[in-house]
PDB file of C-alpha atoms in Angstrom:
ATOM      1  CA  UNK G   1     129.997 344.027  32.535  1.00 80.00           C
ATOM      2  CA  UNK G   2     127.090 342.927  30.746  1.00 83.00           C
ATOM      3  CA  UNK G   3     128.817 339.967  29.449  1.00 89.00           C
ATOM      4  CA  UNK G   4     126.069 337.048  28.904  1.00 92.00           C
ATOM      5  CA  UNK G   5     127.469 333.375  29.672  1.00 95.00           C
ATOM      6  CA  UNK G   6     125.482 330.122  28.127  1.00 95.00           C
ATOM      7  CA  UNK G   7     125.456 327.768  31.013  1.00 97.00           C
ATOM      8  CA  UNK G   8     124.792 323.768  31.165  1.00 97.00           C
ATOM      9  CA  UNK G   9     123.841 321.440  33.797  1.00 97.00           C
ATOM     10  CA  UNK G  10     126.265 318.672  34.258  1.00 97.00           C
ATOM     11  CA  UNK G  11     125.185 316.237  37.471  1.00 96.00           C
ATOM     12  CA  UNK G  12     124.008 318.511  39.911  1.00 96.00           C
ATOM     13  CA  UNK G  13     126.181 321.252  39.440  1.00 97.00           C
ATOM     14  CA  UNK G  14     125.095 324.578  36.712  1.00 98.00           C
ATOM     15  CA  UNK G  15     128.461 325.681  35.164  1.00 98.00           C
ATOM     16  CA  UNK G  16     129.549 328.590  33.038  1.00 97.00           C
ATOM     17  CA  UNK G  17     129.719 326.856  29.390  1.00 97.00           C
ATOM     18  CA  UNK G  18     132.744 330.004  28.546  1.00 97.00           C
ATOM     19  CA  UNK G  19     135.979 331.372  30.489  1.00 98.00           C
ATOM     20  CA  UNK G  20     134.975 334.585  32.359  1.00 98.00           C
ATOM     21  CA  UNK G  21     135.848 338.024  30.791  1.00 97.00           C
ATOM     22  CA  UNK G  22     135.298 340.132  33.843  1.00 97.00           C
ATOM     23  CA  UNK G  23     137.825 343.080  34.035  1.00 97.00           C
ATOM     24  CA  UNK G  24     135.620 344.340  37.238  1.00 97.00           C
ATOM     25  CA  UNK G  25     134.801 342.914  40.582  1.00 97.00           C
ATOM     26  CA  UNK G  26     131.124 342.570  41.321  1.00 94.00           C
ATOM     27  CA  UNK G  27     130.893 346.280  43.645  1.00 94.00           C
ATOM     28  CA  UNK G  28     132.157 347.575  40.229  1.00 95.00           C
ATOM     29  CA  UNK G  29     135.924 348.326  41.360  1.00 97.00           C
ATOM     30  CA  UNK G  30     138.334 347.906  38.063  1.00 97.00           C
ATOM     31  CA  UNK G  31     140.480 344.450  38.496  1.00 98.00           C
ATOM     32  CA  UNK G  32     143.825 345.555  37.637  1.00 96.00           C
ATOM     33  CA  UNK G  33     144.382 344.945  33.823  1.00 96.00           C
ATOM     34  CA  UNK G  34     148.101 344.584  33.400  1.00 94.00           C
ATOM     35  CA  UNK G  35     149.802 344.660  29.742  1.00 91.00           C
ATOM     36  CA  UNK G  36     153.239 345.028  30.709  1.00 84.00           C
ATOM     37  CA  UNK G  37     154.861 341.914  31.308  1.00 82.00           C
ATOM     38  CA  UNK G  38     157.330 343.412  33.906  1.00 80.00           C
ATOM     39  CA  UNK G  39     154.090 344.261  36.191  1.00 88.00           C
ATOM     40  CA  UNK G  40     152.301 340.732  35.892  1.00 92.00           C
ATOM     41  CA  UNK G  41     152.632 338.246  38.898  1.00 88.00           C
ATOM     42  CA  UNK G  42     151.156 339.598  42.145  1.00 92.00           C
ATOM     43  CA  UNK G  43     150.433 337.112  44.523  1.00 93.00           C
ATOM     44  CA  UNK G  44     148.127 339.796  46.257  1.00 93.00           C
ATOM     45  CA  UNK G  45     146.581 341.886  44.034  1.00 95.00           C
ATOM     46  CA  UNK G  46     144.111 340.501  41.889  1.00 96.00           C
ATOM     47  CA  UNK G  47     145.257 340.983  37.911  1.00 97.00           C
ATOM     48  CA  UNK G  48     143.909 340.154  34.458  1.00 97.00           C
ATOM     49  CA  UNK G  49     145.127 339.963  30.867  1.00 96.00           C
ATOM     50  CA  UNK G  50     144.383 339.140  27.639  1.00 97.00           C
ATOM     51  CA  UNK G  51     146.167 336.908  25.639  1.00 97.00           C
ATOM     52  CA  UNK G  52     148.929 338.395  23.450  1.00 95.00           C
ATOM     53  CA  UNK G  53     146.707 341.726  24.604  1.00 93.00           C
ATOM     54  CA  UNK G  54     144.369 341.531  21.802  1.00 94.00           C
ATOM     55  CA  UNK G  55     140.871 342.062  22.560  1.00 93.00           C
ATOM     56  CA  UNK G  56     139.634 339.392  20.475  1.00 95.00           C
ATOM     57  CA  UNK G  57     140.709 337.097  21.950  1.00 96.00           C
ATOM     58  CA  UNK G  58     139.328 337.807  24.993  1.00 96.00           C
ATOM     59  CA  UNK G  59     135.656 337.634  22.919  1.00 94.00           C
ATOM     60  CA  UNK G  60     136.725 334.118  22.106  1.00 96.00           C
ATOM     61  CA  UNK G  61     138.873 332.687  25.180  1.00 98.00           C
ATOM     62  CA  UNK G  62     137.751 335.181  28.078  1.00 97.00           C
ATOM     63  CA  UNK G  63     140.429 336.577  30.251  1.00 98.00           C
ATOM     64  CA  UNK G  64     143.514 335.085  32.196  1.00 98.00           C
ATOM     65  CA  UNK G  65     143.700 335.721  36.069  1.00 98.00           C
ATOM     66  CA  UNK G  66     146.116 335.755  38.920  1.00 97.00           C
ATOM     67  CA  UNK G  67     144.340 333.593  41.440  1.00 97.00           C
ATOM     68  CA  UNK G  68     144.445 337.018  43.847  1.00 97.00           C
ATOM     69  CA  UNK G  69     141.046 337.422  41.901  1.00 98.00           C
ATOM     70  CA  UNK G  70     139.689 334.583  43.991  1.00 97.00           C
ATOM     71  CA  UNK G  71     140.536 335.355  47.154  1.00 92.00           C
ATOM     72  CA  UNK G  72     138.930 339.197  46.737  1.00 95.00           C
ATOM     73  CA  UNK G  73     136.086 339.867  49.058  1.00 94.00           C
ATOM     74  CA  UNK G  74     134.941 342.002  46.032  1.00 96.00           C
ATOM     75  CA  UNK G  75     133.898 338.962  44.316  1.00 96.00           C
ATOM     76  CA  UNK G  76     134.316 338.141  40.389  1.00 97.00           C
ATOM     77  CA  UNK G  77     131.376 335.582  39.465  1.00 96.00           C
ATOM     78  CA  UNK G  78     127.696 336.360  39.081  1.00 93.00           C
ATOM     79  CA  UNK G  79     125.353 336.839  42.261  1.00 92.00           C
ATOM     80  CA  UNK G  80     125.008 333.089  43.387  1.00 94.00           C
ATOM     81  CA  UNK G  81     127.642 331.734  41.356  1.00 96.00           C
ATOM     82  CA  UNK G  82     131.101 331.091  42.748  1.00 97.00           C
ATOM     83  CA  UNK G  83     134.961 329.707  41.261  1.00 98.00           C
ATOM     84  CA  UNK G  84     134.770 325.807  41.780  1.00 98.00           C
ATOM     85  CA  UNK G  85     136.650 323.956  44.663  1.00 98.00           C
ATOM     86  CA  UNK G  86     138.806 321.877  43.925  1.00 98.00           C
ATOM     87  CA  UNK G  87     136.408 318.943  45.343  1.00 98.00           C
ATOM     88  CA  UNK G  88     133.835 320.588  42.703  1.00 98.00           C
ATOM     89  CA  UNK G  89     135.952 320.000  39.752  1.00 98.00           C
ATOM     90  CA  UNK G  90     136.506 316.351  41.120  1.00 98.00           C
ATOM     91  CA  UNK G  91     132.549 315.851  41.306  1.00 98.00           C
ATOM     92  CA  UNK G  92     132.714 317.012  37.580  1.00 98.00           C
ATOM     93  CA  UNK G  93     135.680 314.560  36.442  1.00 98.00           C
ATOM     94  CA  UNK G  94     133.864 311.571  38.526  1.00 98.00           C
ATOM     95  CA  UNK G  95     130.606 312.179  37.370  1.00 98.00           C
ATOM     96  CA  UNK G  96     132.233 312.632  33.660  1.00 98.00           C
ATOM     97  CA  UNK G  97     133.742 308.814  34.196  1.00 97.00           C
ATOM     98  CA  UNK G  98     137.034 309.895  36.126  1.00 97.00           C
ATOM     99  CA  UNK G  99     139.759 311.975  34.975  1.00 96.00           C
ATOM    100  CA  UNK G 100     141.407 309.239  32.468  1.00 96.00           C
ATOM    101  CA  UNK G 101     137.961 310.345  30.141  1.00 95.00           C
ATOM    102  CA  UNK G 102     136.580 313.311  31.215  1.00 97.00           C
ATOM    103  CA  UNK G 103     138.909 315.739  29.498  1.00 97.00           C
ATOM    104  CA  UNK G 104     137.530 314.342  26.015  1.00 96.00           C
ATOM    105  CA  UNK G 105     133.756 315.216  27.386  1.00 97.00           C
ATOM    106  CA  UNK G 106     134.789 318.968  28.466  1.00 98.00           C
ATOM    107  CA  UNK G 107     136.774 319.587  25.520  1.00 97.00           C
ATOM    108  CA  UNK G 108     135.249 321.961  22.330  1.00 96.00           C
ATOM    109  CA  UNK G 109     134.518 319.324  19.407  1.00 94.00           C
ATOM    110  CA  UNK G 110     136.164 320.414  16.116  1.00 92.00           C
ATOM    111  CA  UNK G 111     139.573 321.428  15.086  1.00 92.00           C
ATOM    112  CA  UNK G 112     138.129 325.688  15.211  1.00 94.00           C
ATOM    113  CA  UNK G 113     140.189 326.610  18.096  1.00 96.00           C
ATOM    114  CA  UNK G 114     142.365 323.405  19.331  1.00 96.00           C
ATOM    115  CA  UNK G 115     145.412 321.809  17.754  1.00 95.00           C
ATOM    116  CA  UNK G 116     145.192 318.218  18.503  1.00 92.00           C
ATOM    117  CA  UNK G 117     147.783 316.438  18.854  1.00 86.00           C
ATOM    118  CA  UNK G 118     145.993 313.209  16.391  1.00 89.00           C
ATOM    119  CA  UNK G 119     142.978 312.518  14.723  1.00 90.00           C
ATOM    120  CA  UNK G 120     141.889 309.944  17.608  1.00 91.00           C
ATOM    121  CA  UNK G 121     142.406 312.726  20.167  1.00 90.00           C
ATOM    122  CA  UNK G 122     139.983 314.625  17.744  1.00 92.00           C
ATOM    123  CA  UNK G 123     137.580 312.197  18.022  1.00 91.00           C
ATOM    124  CA  UNK G 124     137.581 311.744  21.606  1.00 92.00           C
ATOM    125  CA  UNK G 125     136.724 315.446  21.692  1.00 95.00           C
ATOM    126  CA  UNK G 126     132.974 315.086  21.584  1.00 96.00           C
ATOM    127  CA  UNK G 127     132.191 318.080  24.488  1.00 97.00           C
ATOM    128  CA  UNK G 128     129.427 315.516  25.522  1.00 97.00           C
ATOM    129  CA  UNK G 129     129.155 317.425  28.844  1.00 98.00           C
ATOM    130  CA  UNK G 130     128.806 321.114  27.213  1.00 98.00           C
ATOM    131  CA  UNK G 131     131.505 322.081  29.442  1.00 98.00           C
ATOM    132  CA  UNK G 132     133.158 323.416  25.867  1.00 98.00           C
ATOM    133  CA  UNK G 133     136.871 323.918  27.232  1.00 98.00           C
ATOM    134  CA  UNK G 134     138.936 325.994  25.246  1.00 97.00           C
ATOM    135  CA  UNK G 135     142.690 326.145  25.063  1.00 98.00           C
ATOM    136  CA  UNK G 136     143.189 329.833  26.212  1.00 98.00           C
ATOM    137  CA  UNK G 137     147.142 329.063  27.347  1.00 98.00           C
ATOM    138  CA  UNK G 138     147.854 330.944  30.601  1.00 97.00           C
ATOM    139  CA  UNK G 139     150.231 333.479  31.440  1.00 96.00           C
ATOM    140  CA  UNK G 140     153.542 332.780  32.576  1.00 93.00           C
ATOM    141  CA  UNK G 141     155.012 333.505  36.543  1.00 87.00           C
ATOM    142  CA  UNK G 142     158.377 335.660  35.632  1.00 75.00           C
ATOM    143  CA  UNK G 143     158.331 336.655  32.553  1.00 82.00           C
ATOM    144  CA  UNK G 144     154.492 337.869  32.249  1.00 89.00           C
ATOM    145  CA  UNK G 145     154.369 335.996  28.584  1.00 93.00           C
ATOM    146  CA  UNK G 146     151.480 334.330  27.472  1.00 96.00           C
ATOM    147  CA  UNK G 147     152.086 330.572  25.981  1.00 96.00           C
ATOM    148  CA  UNK G 148     150.101 327.349  24.808  1.00 97.00           C
ATOM    149  CA  UNK G 149     147.317 328.785  23.233  1.00 97.00           C
ATOM    150  CA  UNK G 150     145.492 326.486  20.862  1.00 97.00           C
ATOM    151  CA  UNK G 151     146.796 323.804  23.182  1.00 97.00           C
ATOM    152  CA  UNK G 152     145.892 323.937  26.959  1.00 98.00           C
ATOM    153  CA  UNK G 153     143.158 325.232  28.735  1.00 98.00           C
ATOM    154  CA  UNK G 154     144.108 326.038  31.861  1.00 98.00           C
ATOM    155  CA  UNK G 155     141.521 326.546  35.076  1.00 98.00           C
ATOM    156  CA  UNK G 156     141.619 328.093  38.566  1.00 98.00           C
ATOM    157  CA  UNK G 157     139.826 326.183  41.694  1.00 98.00           C
ATOM    158  CA  UNK G 158     139.318 328.446  44.397  1.00 98.00           C
ATOM    159  CA  UNK G 159     141.511 325.744  46.790  1.00 98.00           C
ATOM    160  CA  UNK G 160     144.559 326.660  48.290  1.00 97.00           C
ATOM    161  CA  UNK G 161     147.526 323.831  48.760  1.00 96.00           C
ATOM    162  CA  UNK G 162     150.015 326.121  49.945  1.00 91.00           C
ATOM    163  CA  UNK G 163     150.134 329.699  50.768  1.00 92.00           C
ATOM    164  CA  UNK G 164     151.710 330.609  47.657  1.00 95.00           C
ATOM    165  CA  UNK G 165     150.308 327.624  45.531  1.00 97.00           C
ATOM    166  CA  UNK G 166     146.476 326.686  44.499  1.00 98.00           C
ATOM    167  CA  UNK G 167     144.878 323.853  42.652  1.00 98.00           C
ATOM    168  CA  UNK G 168     144.052 323.882  39.299  1.00 98.00           C
ATOM    169  CA  UNK G 169     142.843 321.657  36.227  1.00 98.00           C
ATOM    170  CA  UNK G 170     143.951 321.191  32.905  1.00 98.00           C
ATOM    171  CA  UNK G 171     143.022 320.007  29.436  1.00 98.00           C
ATOM    172  CA  UNK G 172     145.386 319.688  26.822  1.00 96.00           C
ATOM    173  CA  UNK G 173     145.641 318.999  23.180  1.00 96.00           C
ATOM    174  CA  UNK G 174     147.725 315.014  23.367  1.00 94.00           C
ATOM    175  CA  UNK G 175     145.367 313.187  25.386  1.00 94.00           C
ATOM    176  CA  UNK G 176     141.564 312.844  26.974  1.00 95.00           C
ATOM    177  CA  UNK G 177     142.357 313.363  30.531  1.00 96.00           C
ATOM    178  CA  UNK G 178     141.380 316.157  33.013  1.00 97.00           C
ATOM    179  CA  UNK G 179     144.779 316.662  34.555  1.00 98.00           C
ATOM    180  CA  UNK G 180     144.932 318.066  38.414  1.00 98.00           C
ATOM    181  CA  UNK G 181     147.723 319.633  39.573  1.00 98.00           C
ATOM    182  CA  UNK G 182     148.731 322.872  42.243  1.00 97.00           C
ATOM    183  CA  UNK G 183     150.492 325.609  40.928  1.00 97.00           C
ATOM    184  CA  UNK G 184     151.654 329.444  42.103  1.00 96.00           C
ATOM    185  CA  UNK G 185     149.020 331.670  42.588  1.00 96.00           C
ATOM    186  CA  UNK G 186     150.727 334.552  40.433  1.00 95.00           C
ATOM    187  CA  UNK G 187     150.219 332.193  36.877  1.00 97.00           C
ATOM    188  CA  UNK G 188     147.904 333.357  35.060  1.00 97.00           C
ATOM    189  CA  UNK G 189     144.817 330.791  33.831  1.00 98.00           C
ATOM    190  CA  UNK G 190     141.140 330.764  33.325  1.00 98.00           C
ATOM    191  CA  UNK G 191     138.213 330.969  35.073  1.00 98.00           C
ATOM    192  CA  UNK G 192     134.764 328.955  35.500  1.00 98.00           C
ATOM    193  CA  UNK G 193     131.809 329.999  37.810  1.00 98.00           C
ATOM    194  CA  UNK G 194     129.696 327.435  38.757  1.00 98.00           C
ATOM    195  CA  UNK G 195     126.681 326.939  41.183  1.00 96.00           C
ATOM    196  CA  UNK G 196     124.129 324.245  42.618  1.00 89.00           C
ATOM    197  CA  UNK G 197     121.613 323.532  39.929  1.00 83.00           C
ATOM    198  CA  UNK G 198     118.365 323.631  41.541  1.00 75.00           C
TER     199      UNK G 198
END
């Protein structure tokens, strides 16, 4: 799509320092763009949306994808890059000192995009890692509406939990933590790509 992404090395991993915003698979096929709330939420077909269907949000926060884009063999990350597994996210957070403090090191510093809960949380958001995590919010499964921009950043992993769920990480406005969880694949979350540093 002609997008240019900043990258940052964190430990032995090379990460994109921005959320993915591709609209096509690597072979040129379009990823299904869902603007109608009724049609969002497939478990089988790769879909993406832009928060509030506002194009300027894609420029800042990237697109929001369901998990099916990750499982599609046509690929969405650039050549030699991939969507991180649950284990690769664990390597990242371990390198940054563990889940209880890694979030502060991963979040963009300042108040341009984050609505932090307190001055203390804002001070703990140092972006020391260079990951520059943004609060892109997410897209709901049942209603297709967008929520939590400014407050939460959600990042898919490529690791399934059960047939309809997969693991993800999220950053929030109220703590320096990184949280690990698994939820339904038809939710819409952000995606980062990673590769092993050479």
